[in-house]
Structures are given as structure tokens and as C-alpha cells.
CSV table of C-alpha atoms in Angstrom, one decimal:
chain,number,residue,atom,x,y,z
K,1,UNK,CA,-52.4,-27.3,-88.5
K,2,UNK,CA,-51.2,-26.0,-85.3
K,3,UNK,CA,-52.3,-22.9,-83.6
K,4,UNK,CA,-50.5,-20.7,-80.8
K,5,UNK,CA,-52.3,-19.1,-78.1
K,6,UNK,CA,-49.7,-15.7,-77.6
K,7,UNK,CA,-50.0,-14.2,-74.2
K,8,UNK,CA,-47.7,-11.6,-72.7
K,9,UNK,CA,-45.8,-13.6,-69.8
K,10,UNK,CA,-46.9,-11.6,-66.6
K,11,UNK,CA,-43.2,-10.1,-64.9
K,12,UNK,CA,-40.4,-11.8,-63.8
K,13,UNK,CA,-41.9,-15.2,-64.3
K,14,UNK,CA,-39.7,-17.7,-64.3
K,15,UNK,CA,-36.9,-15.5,-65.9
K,16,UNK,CA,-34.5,-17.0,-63.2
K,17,UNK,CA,-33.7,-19.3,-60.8
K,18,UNK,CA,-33.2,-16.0,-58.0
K,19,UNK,CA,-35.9,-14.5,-59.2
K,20,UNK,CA,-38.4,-17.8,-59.1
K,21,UNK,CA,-37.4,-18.1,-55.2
K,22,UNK,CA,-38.0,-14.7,-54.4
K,23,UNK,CA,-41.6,-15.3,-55.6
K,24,UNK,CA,-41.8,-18.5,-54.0
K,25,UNK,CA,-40.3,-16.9,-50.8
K,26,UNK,CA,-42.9,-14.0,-50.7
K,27,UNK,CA,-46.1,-16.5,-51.1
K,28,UNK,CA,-44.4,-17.8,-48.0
K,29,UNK,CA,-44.4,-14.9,-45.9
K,30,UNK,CA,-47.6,-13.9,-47.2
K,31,UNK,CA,-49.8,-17.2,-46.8
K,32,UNK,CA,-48.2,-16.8,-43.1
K,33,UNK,CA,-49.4,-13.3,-42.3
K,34,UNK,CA,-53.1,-14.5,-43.7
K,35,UNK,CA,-53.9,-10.9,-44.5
K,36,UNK,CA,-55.0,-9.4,-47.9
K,37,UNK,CA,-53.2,-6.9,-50.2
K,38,UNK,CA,-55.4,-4.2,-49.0
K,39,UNK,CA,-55.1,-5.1,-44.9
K,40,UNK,CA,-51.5,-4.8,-45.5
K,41,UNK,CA,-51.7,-1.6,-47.4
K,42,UNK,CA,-54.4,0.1,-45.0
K,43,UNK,CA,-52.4,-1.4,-41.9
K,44,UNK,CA,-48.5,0.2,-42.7
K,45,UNK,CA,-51.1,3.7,-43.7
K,46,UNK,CA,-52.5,4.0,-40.2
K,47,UNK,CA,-49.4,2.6,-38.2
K,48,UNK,CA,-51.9,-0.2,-36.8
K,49,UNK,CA,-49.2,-2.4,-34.7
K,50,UNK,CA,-51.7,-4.4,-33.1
K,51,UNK,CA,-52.4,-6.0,-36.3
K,52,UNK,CA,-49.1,-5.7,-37.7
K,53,UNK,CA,-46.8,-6.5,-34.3
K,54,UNK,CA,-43.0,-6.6,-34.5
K,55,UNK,CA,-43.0,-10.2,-35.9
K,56,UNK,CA,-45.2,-9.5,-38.6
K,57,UNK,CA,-43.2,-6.2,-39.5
K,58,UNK,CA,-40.1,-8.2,-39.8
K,59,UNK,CA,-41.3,-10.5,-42.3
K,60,UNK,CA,-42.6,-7.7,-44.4
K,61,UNK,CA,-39.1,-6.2,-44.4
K,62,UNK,CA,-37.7,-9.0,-45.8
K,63,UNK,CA,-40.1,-8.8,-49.1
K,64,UNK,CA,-40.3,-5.3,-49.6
K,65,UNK,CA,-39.8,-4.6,-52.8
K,66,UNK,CA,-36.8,-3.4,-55.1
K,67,UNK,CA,-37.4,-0.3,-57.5
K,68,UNK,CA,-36.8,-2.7,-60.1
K,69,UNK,CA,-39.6,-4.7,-59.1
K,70,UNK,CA,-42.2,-1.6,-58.9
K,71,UNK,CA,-41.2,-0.2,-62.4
K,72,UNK,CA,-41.6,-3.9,-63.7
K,73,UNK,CA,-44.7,-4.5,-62.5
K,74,UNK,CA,-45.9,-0.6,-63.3
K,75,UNK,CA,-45.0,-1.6,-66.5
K,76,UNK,CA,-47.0,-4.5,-67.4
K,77,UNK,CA,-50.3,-3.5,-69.5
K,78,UNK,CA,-51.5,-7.5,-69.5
K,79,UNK,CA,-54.7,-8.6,-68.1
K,80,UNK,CA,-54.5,-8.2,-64.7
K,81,UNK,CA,-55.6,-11.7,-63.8
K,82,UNK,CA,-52.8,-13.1,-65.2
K,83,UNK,CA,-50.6,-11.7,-62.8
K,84,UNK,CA,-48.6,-13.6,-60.1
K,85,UNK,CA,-50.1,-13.2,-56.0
K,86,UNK,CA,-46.0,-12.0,-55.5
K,87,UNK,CA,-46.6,-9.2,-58.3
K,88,UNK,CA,-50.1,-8.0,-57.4
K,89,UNK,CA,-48.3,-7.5,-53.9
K,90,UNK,CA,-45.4,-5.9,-56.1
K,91,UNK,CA,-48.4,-3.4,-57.7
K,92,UNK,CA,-49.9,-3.2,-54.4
K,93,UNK,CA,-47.9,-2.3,-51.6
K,94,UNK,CA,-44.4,-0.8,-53.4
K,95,UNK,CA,-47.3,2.1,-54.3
K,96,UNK,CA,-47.1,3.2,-50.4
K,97,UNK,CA,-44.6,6.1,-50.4
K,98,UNK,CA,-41.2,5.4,-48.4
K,99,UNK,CA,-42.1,1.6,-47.9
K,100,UNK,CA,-39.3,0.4,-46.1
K,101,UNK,CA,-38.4,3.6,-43.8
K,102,UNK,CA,-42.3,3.2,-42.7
K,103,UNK,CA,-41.6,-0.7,-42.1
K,104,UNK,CA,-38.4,0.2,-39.7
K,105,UNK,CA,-39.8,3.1,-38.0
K,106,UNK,CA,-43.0,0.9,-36.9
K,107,UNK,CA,-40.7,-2.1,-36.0
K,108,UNK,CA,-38.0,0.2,-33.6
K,109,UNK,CA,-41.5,1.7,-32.2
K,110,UNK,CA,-42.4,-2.2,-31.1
K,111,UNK,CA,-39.1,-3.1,-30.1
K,112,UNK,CA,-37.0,0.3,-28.6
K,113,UNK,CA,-37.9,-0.3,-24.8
K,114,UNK,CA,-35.4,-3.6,-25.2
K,115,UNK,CA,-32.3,-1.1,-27.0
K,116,UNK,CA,-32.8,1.4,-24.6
K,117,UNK,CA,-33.4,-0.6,-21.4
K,118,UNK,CA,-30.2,-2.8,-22.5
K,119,UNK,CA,-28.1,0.0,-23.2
K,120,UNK,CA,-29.0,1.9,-20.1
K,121,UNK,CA,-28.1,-0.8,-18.2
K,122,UNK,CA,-24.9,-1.2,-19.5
K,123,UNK,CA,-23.9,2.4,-18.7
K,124,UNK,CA,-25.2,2.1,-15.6
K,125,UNK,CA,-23.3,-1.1,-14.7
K,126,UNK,CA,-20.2,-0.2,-16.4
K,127,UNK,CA,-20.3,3.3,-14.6
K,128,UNK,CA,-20.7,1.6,-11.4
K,129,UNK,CA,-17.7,-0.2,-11.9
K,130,UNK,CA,-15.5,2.6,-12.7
K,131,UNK,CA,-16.8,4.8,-9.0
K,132,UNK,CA,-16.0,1.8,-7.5
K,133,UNK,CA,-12.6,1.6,-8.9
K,134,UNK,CA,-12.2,5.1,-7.5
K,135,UNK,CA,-14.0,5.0,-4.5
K,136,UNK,CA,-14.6,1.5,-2.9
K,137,UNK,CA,-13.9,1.2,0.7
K,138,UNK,CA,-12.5,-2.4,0.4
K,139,UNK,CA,-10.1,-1.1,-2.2
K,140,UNK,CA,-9.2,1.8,-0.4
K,141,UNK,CA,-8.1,-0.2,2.6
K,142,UNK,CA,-6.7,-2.1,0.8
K,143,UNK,CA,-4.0,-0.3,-1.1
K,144,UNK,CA,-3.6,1.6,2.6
K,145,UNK,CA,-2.7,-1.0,4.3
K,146,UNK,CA,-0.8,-3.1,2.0
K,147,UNK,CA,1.3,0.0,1.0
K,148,UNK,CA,1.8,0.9,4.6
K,149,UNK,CA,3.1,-3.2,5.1
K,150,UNK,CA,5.1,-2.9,1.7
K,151,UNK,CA,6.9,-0.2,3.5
K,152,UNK,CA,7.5,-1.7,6.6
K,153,UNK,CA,8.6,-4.8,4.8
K,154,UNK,CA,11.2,-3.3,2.6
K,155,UNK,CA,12.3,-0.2,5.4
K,156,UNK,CA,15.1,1.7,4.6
K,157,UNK,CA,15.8,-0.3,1.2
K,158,UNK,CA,15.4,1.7,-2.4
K,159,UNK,CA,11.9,-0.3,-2.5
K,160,UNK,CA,10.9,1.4,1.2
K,161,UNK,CA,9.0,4.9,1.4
K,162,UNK,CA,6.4,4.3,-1.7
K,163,UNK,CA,3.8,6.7,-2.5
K,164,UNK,CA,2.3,4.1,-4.0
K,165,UNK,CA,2.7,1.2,-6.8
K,166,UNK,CA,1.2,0.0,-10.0
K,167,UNK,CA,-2.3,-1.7,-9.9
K,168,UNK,CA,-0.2,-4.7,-11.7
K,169,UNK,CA,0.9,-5.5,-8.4
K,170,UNK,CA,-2.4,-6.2,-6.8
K,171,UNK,CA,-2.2,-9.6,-7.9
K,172,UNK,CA,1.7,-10.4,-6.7
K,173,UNK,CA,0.3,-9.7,-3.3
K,174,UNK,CA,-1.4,-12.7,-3.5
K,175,UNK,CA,1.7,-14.8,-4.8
K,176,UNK,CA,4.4,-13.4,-1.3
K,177,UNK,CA,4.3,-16.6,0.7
K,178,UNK,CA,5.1,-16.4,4.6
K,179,UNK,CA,8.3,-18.2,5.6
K,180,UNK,CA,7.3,-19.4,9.2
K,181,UNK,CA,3.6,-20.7,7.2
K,182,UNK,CA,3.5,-21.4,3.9
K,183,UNK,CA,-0.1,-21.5,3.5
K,184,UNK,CA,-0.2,-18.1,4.4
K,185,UNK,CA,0.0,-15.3,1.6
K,186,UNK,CA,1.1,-11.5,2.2
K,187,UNK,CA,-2.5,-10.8,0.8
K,188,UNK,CA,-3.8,-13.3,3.8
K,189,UNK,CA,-1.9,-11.3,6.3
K,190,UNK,CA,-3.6,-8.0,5.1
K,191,UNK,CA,-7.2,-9.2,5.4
K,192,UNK,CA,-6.4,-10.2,8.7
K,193,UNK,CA,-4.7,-7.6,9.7
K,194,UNK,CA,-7.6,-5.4,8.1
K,195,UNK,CA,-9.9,-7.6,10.4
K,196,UNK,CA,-8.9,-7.0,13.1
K,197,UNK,CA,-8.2,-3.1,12.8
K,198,UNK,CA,-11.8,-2.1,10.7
K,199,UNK,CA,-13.5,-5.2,11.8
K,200,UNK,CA,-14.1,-6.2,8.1
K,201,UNK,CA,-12.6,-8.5,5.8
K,202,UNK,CA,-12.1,-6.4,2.4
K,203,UNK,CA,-12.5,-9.3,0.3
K,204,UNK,CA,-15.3,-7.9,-2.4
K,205,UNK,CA,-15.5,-5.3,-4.8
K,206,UNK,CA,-18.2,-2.8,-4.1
K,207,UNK,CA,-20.5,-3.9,-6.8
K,208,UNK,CA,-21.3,-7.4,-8.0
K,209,UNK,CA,-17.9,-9.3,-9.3
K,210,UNK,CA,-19.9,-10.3,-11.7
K,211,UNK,CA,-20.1,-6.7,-12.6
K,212,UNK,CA,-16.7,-6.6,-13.4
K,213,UNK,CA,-16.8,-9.3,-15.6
K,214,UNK,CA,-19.0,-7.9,-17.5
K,215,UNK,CA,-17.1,-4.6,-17.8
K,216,UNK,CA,-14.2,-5.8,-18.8
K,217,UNK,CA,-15.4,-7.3,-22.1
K,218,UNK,CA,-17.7,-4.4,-22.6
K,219,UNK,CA,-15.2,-1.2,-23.7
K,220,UNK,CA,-16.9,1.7,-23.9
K,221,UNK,CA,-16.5,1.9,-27.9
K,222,UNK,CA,-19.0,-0.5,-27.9
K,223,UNK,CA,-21.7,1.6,-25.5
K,224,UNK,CA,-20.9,4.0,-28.1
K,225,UNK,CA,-21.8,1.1,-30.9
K,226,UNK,CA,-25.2,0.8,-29.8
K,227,UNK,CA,-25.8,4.0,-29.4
K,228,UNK,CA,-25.6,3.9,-33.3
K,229,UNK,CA,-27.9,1.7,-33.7
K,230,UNK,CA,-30.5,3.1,-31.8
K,231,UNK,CA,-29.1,6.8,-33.9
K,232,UNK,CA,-29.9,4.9,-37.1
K,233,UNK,CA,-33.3,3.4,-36.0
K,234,UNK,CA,-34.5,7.1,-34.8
K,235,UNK,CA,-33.3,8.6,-38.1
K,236,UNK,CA,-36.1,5.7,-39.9
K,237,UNK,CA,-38.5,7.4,-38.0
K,238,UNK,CA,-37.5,10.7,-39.4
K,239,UNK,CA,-37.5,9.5,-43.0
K,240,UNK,CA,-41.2,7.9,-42.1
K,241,UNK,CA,-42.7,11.2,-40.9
K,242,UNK,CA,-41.4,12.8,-44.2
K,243,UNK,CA,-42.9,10.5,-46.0
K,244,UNK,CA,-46.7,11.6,-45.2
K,245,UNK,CA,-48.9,11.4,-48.4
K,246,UNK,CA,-51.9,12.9,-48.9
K,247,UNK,CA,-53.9,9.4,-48.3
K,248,UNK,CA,-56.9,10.2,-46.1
K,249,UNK,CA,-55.6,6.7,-44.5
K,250,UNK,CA,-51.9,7.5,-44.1
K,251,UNK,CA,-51.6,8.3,-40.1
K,252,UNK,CA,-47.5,8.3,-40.2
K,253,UNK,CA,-47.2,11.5,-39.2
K,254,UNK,CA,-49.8,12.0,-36.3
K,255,UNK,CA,-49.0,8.3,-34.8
K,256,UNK,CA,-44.7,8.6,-35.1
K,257,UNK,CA,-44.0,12.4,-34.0
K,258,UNK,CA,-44.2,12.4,-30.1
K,259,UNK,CA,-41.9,9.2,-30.6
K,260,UNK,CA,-39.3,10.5,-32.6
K,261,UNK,CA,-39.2,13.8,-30.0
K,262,UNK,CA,-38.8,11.1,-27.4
K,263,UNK,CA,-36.0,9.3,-28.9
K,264,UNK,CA,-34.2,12.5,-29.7
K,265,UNK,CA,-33.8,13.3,-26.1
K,266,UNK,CA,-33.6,9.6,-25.3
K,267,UNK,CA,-30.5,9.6,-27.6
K,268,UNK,CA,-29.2,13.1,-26.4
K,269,UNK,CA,-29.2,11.5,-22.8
K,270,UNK,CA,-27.1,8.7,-23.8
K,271,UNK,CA,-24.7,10.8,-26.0
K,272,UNK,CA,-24.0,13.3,-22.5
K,273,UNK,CA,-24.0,9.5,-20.7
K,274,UNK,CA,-21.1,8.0,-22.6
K,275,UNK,CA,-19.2,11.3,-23.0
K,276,UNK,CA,-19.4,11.8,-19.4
K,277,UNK,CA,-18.5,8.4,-18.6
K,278,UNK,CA,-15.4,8.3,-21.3
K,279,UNK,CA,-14.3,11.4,-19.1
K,280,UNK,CA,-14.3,10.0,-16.1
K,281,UNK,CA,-12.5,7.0,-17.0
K,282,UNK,CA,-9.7,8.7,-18.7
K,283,UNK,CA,-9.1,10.7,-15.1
K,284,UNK,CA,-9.5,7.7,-13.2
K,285,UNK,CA,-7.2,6.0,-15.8
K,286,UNK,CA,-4.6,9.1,-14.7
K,287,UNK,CA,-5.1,8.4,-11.1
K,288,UNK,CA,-4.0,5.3,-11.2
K,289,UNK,CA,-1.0,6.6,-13.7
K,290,UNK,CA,-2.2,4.3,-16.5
K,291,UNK,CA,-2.2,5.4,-20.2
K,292,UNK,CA,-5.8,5.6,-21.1
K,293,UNK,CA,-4.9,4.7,-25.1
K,294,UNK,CA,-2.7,1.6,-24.3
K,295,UNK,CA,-5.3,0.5,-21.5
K,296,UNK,CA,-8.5,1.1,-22.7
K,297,UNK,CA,-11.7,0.5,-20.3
K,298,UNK,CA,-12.0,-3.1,-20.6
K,299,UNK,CA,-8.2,-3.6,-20.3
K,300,UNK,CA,-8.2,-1.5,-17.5
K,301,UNK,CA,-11.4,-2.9,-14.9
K,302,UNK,CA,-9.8,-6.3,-16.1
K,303,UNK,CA,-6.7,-5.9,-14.2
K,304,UNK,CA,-9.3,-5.1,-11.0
K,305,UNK,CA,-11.2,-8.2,-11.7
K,306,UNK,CA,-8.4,-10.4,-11.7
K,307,UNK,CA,-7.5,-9.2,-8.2
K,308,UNK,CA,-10.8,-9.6,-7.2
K,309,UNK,CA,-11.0,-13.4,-8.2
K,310,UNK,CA,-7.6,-13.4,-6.3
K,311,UNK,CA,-9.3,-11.7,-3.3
K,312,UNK,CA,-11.8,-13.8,-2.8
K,313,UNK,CA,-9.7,-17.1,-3.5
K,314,UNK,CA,-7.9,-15.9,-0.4
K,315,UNK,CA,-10.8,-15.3,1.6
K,316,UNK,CA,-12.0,-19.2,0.6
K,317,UNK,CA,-8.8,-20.6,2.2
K,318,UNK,CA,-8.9,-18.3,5.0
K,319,UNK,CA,-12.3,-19.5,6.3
K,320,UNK,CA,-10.9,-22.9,5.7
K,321,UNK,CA,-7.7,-22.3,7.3
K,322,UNK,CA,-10.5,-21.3,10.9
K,323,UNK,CA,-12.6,-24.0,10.5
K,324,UNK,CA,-9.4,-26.5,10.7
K,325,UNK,CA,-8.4,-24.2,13.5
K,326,UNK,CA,-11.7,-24.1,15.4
K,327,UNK,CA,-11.8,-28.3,14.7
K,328,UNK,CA,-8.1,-29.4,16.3
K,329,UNK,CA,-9.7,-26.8,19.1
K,330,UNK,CA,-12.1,-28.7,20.0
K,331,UNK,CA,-10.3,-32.1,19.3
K,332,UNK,CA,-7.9,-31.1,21.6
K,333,UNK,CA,-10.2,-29.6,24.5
K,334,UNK,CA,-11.9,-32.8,24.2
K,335,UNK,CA,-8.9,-34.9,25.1
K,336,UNK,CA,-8.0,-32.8,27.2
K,337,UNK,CA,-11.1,-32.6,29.5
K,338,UNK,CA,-12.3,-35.1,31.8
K,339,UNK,CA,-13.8,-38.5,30.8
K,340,UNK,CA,-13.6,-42.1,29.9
K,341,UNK,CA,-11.8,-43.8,27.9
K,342,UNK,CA,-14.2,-44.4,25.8
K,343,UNK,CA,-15.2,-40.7,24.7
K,344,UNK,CA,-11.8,-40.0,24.2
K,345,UNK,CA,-11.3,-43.1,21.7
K,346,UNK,CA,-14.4,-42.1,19.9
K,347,UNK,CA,-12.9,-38.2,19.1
K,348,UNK,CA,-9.8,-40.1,18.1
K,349,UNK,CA,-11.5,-42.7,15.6
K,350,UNK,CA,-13.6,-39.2,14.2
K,351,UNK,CA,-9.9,-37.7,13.5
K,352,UNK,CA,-8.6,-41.0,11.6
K,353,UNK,CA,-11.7,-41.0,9.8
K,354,UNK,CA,-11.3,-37.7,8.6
K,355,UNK,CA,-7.7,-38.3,8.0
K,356,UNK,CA,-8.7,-41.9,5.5
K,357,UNK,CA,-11.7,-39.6,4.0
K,358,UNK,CA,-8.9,-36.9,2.7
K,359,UNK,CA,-6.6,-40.2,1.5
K,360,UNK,CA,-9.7,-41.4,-0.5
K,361,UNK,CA,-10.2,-37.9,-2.1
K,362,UNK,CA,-6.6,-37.1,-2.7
K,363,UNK,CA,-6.5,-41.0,-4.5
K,364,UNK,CA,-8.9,-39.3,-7.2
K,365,UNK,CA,-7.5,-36.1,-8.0
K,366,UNK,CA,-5.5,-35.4,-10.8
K,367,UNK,CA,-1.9,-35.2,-11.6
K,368,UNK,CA,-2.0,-31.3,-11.4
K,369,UNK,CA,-2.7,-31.9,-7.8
K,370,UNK,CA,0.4,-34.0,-7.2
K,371,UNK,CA,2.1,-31.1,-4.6
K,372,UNK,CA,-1.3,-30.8,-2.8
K,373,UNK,CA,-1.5,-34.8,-2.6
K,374,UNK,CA,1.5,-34.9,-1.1
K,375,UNK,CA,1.8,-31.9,1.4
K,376,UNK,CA,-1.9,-33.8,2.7
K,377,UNK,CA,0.0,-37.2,2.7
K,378,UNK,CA,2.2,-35.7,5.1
K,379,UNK,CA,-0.3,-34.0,7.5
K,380,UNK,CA,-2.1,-37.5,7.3
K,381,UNK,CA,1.2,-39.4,9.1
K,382,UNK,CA,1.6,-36.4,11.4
K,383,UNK,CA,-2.2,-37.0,12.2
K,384,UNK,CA,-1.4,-40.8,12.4
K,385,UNK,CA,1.4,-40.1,14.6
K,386,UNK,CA,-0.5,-37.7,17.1
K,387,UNK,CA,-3.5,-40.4,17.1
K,388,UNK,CA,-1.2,-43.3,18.4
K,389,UNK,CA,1.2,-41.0,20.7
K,390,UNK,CA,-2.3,-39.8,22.1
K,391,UNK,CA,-3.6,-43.3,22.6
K,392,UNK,CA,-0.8,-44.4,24.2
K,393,UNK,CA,-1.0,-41.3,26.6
K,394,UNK,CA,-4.8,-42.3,27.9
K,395,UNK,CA,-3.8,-46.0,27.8
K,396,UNK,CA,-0.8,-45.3,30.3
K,397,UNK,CA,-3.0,-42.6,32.0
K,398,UNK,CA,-5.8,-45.2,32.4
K,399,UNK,CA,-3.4,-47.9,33.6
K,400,UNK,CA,-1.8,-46.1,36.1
């Protein structure tokens, strides 16, 4: 004869495989946070983030439980003993009023210095772009002078007399090649010219480039994105605070109210912020007779930035273009001065060293490099050709 122990099967035990993971997931996260039912309970009542921090807060959000669950477990009249750690957490915690509003309000209270400070500082760098745009000296002088030089340029032709030009054409200034120097660009000629009239070379932005990198994959949209978030998170707090019981532990109220005022006017600064900002960029947008809806604000600085890379491209080979200067300068004063033989041979030997240095690089560059390769190839025989013609000079000068 057999007999059969009959037990009512506690919850959602084993009644599928989704269901048996959840539990397992939920002894997880709770053997991690080492804390007991009631800590938990009497921790989320009086808002206590010291012993709940962010982290922990987190991991409760991800095991709070469904409405399904609560009825379920509300439901059960077994022995009590017989139910599962997960369900007496069920029992325990779903009986807190607004759970998972209190859970997000406590976990944007621990974390809303880093949305805030992060957005701030996007609307402040991305603003700081767009007054630069408008009002940077270097890109003042700029457009001044390279209008006034497109002018003289093109005289009494139907391109001469411009009021100005499309921002498009920033870059092309850097692509007009001098005839009598090919190594020199129209954009070259300006920043000297610009030199030597304001004694400054205009070859930055006002702001970190980097800056404008940064702007021109941020649109404004997004600015407005975020503010969202942090709109959503603030409401949490609001749905918290409405959730006061009558608990003589529940603290919600007193602990989250001067922080929701906070984030109200925190989020009513950023909403005049962006609107203000969005304004401004549409009227700069005008200035520079650019359609605001085809060219949106990252479109827009990004056309700046890629004249700024240009810019300071040409101010690289600018420098290089005095130090080769400065260096046949003193070569040539060298030779030129006083001396023995001797000296003079050892300036020579330095140039054809420098002269088999750039062979050796130009060996190991790659085929996109041909042009340069050669056009160096070429200054390497006149350099050969100099070296020997001077030689011959101090030997005959020396001989005689």
C-alpha cells in the first residue's frame, strides 16, 4: 500500500522554464546584497542610500516584482515555510506602495550630478562653438581678407565685387595653388598676409578644435534627448512622493521634496538653455545664408571644422616651409663667410646627409606618396648638383 503525502506546491514553482530563472536570478541578486527582507523593506521606507547606494538600487530594479507575482503570492494560504526565499521577497517587498517609482527616484537622486553635469557641458561647449562661429576674430579676418584678395583676384570679372561667398568655399581656398610656387596655397598667402598686417597667424578656431568635433556629431535634437531623460527621471520622483503611506517608517516624502523642487528648476534652466540656443543657431544659420532645416547644427559646425583641419594643415607646412628657409640661410651664410676648407666641407657633408636621410625615408613610404617621392627625388639632384658646383667653387678658390 502506497501512501501520498499532498502538499499545496508554494507559487510559481517550477511551472516554467522563465519562471524557474527568474527565481534563480533573484536568489542571485539577493545573496549579493546580503541584507534581509526586512533591511530591504525598512531601507527603500526611509530612503536610506547609504545602505542602499546606486549599485544596490539597480539590482533591486531588476527583481522588482510584476503584479502578477504580488497577487500570486497574496494568494497562497500554505504554510508559510514552505515558501520559496524569491516568494517571501514577492510577499515582502511588492507590499511597499509604488515599489518601482521609489527604486528610480532614489537611484536618479544617487546618480543626477553625472546627467546634469554632462548635459550642461554639452550646452555649454556646443554654445561656445556656435559664438565662435559668429564672432571669432580668426574667422573674421579671415573671411575679410580672403574676400578682399578674391576681389582683387578676379577684378572687373562677373566673379569680382563680392559681398561675400558661401562658407562651402572655405575649404577651396586651401586647394588655389600659386603658379610661380606650387607649394604655396591661396589659403598660405592669406595667413601670411594676415601676419604680417595683424601680427597673428589666424590658424585656430576660437575654442578647442576639438570642440568642434564634438559639435558636429552632437545636433542639438539630441541636447534636447537628454533633457528627456533627466524630464522622465524627475517625473519618478513625483510619482515617489505620491506614493507616501501612512508607515511610521516611510520617509519618501520628507527625504525626496527639496529634490524634486531642485530638478524642476534644474530642468526649467535647461529647457530656456536649448530653446535659446536653437534660436541662435537658426539666426546664425541665416547669417551665413544657410537653410537651417537642410543644414542642421551638426551639419552646419561641420563644414567649419573641416576648414579648421584645413587651416591648421596649412599652418603645419608653413612653419616647415621657414625652418627649410631659415636652414639653406644659414647653409648659405656659412659658405659664404670666411674659413677653411675644412668647415666649409663639413656644412656640405651635413646637407648631403640630410639630402640621403630624406632618400631613406621616401624609400619606405607608400605608393600614395609616389608624387611627393618624386618631387623630393628632384630637390635631392638639385641638392647634389649645388653640393658638387659648390665644392668645386672652394676647391678652385683654395687653389688659386
Amino acid at each position: 500500500c502506497f501512501f501520498f503525502l499532498m502538499i499545496r506546491r508554494p507559487p510559481r514553482s517550477t511551472q516554467s522554464r522563465s519562471s524557474a530563472a527568474s527565481d534563480v536570478y533573484k536568489r542571485q541578486v539577493l545573496g549579493r546584497l546580503k541584507m534581509s527582507n526586512t533591511a530591504i523593506v525598512d531601507a527603500i521606507l526611509s530612503c536610506d542610500v547609504d545602505i542602499l547606494p546606486a549599485a544596490s538600487l539597480d539590482s533591486l530594479l531588476g527583481i522588482v516584482p510584476t503584479l502578477e507575482e504580488i497577487t500570486e503570492v497574496n494568494g497562497y494560504s500554505g504554510e508559510p515555510n514552505l515558501l520559496a526565499p524569491s516568494d517571501v521577497f514577492v510577499g515582502e517587498v511588492g507590499a511597499i506602495p509604488g515599489l518601482d517609482q521609489r527604486l528610480k527616484a532614489l537611484k536618479f537622486y544617487c546618480t543626477y550630478k553625472e546627467y546634469v553635469d554632462e548635459l550642461d557641458s554639452r550646452i555649454k561647449l556646443i554654445d561656445g562653438v556656435l559664438k565662435d562661429i559668429k564672432e571669432g576674430k580668426n574667422l573674421k579676418l579671415i573671411l575679410l581678407y580672403s574676400l578682399g584678395i578674391g576681389n582683387y583676384m578676379n577684378g572687373q570679372s562677373a566673379r569680382g565685387g563680392a559681398y561675400g561667398y558661401k562658407i562651402d568655399g572655405l575649404e577651396k581656398l586651401a586647394d588655389s595653388k600659386q603658379n610661380t610656387d606650387p607649394k604655396k596655397t591661396l589659403l598660405t598667402h592669406i595667413f601670411e598676409y594676415v601676419e604680417e598686417k595683424e601680427g597673428l597667424m589666424p590658424c585656430n578656431p576660437g575654442v578647442d578644435i576639438n570642440d568642434y568635433d564634438f559639435a558636429c556629431k552632437t545636433p542639438i535634437s539630441q541636447l534636447e534627448t537628454d533633457l528627456q531623460e533627466i524630464k522622465k527621471f524627475t517625473n519618478f520622483v513625483t510619482q515617489a512622493i505620491s506614493k507616501q503611506s501612512t508607515h511610521p517608517k516611510d520617509k519618501v516624502k520628507e527625504f525626496l521634496s527639496a529634490f524634486e523642487a531642485q530638478m524642476k528648476a534644474q530642468v526649467e534652466k535647461f529647457d530656456v538653455s536649448i530653446a535659446e540656443m536653437n534660436k541662435y543657431f537658426i539666426t546664425l544659420a541665416n547669417y551665413y545664408q544657410e537653410d537651417p532645416k537642410q543644414n542642421p547644427s551638426e551639419k552646419f559646425i561641420a563644414k567649419f571644422y573641416a576648414f579648421w583641419k584645413v587651416a591648421q594643415a596649412t599652418k603645419e607646412r608653413i612653419d616647415k616651409l621657414k625652418d627649410t628657409a631659415e636652414k639653406a640661410a644659414k647653409r648659405a651664410a656659412a659658405l659664404n663667410k670666411g674659413g677653411n676648407m675644412a668647415d666649409k666641407q663639413k656644412v656640405l657633408m651635413g646637407d648631403l646627409k640630410n639630402v640621403q636621410a630624406k632618400k631613406q625615408l621616401g624609400a619606405k613610404e607608400s605608393i600614395d606618396n609616389v608624387k611627393i617621392n618624386k618631387q623630393q627625388s628632384s630637390e635631392s639632384s638639385e641638392m647634389n648638383m649645388l653640393s658638387m658646383l659648390l665644392l668645386q667653387g672652394i676647391v678652385k678658390k683654395q687653389q688659386s
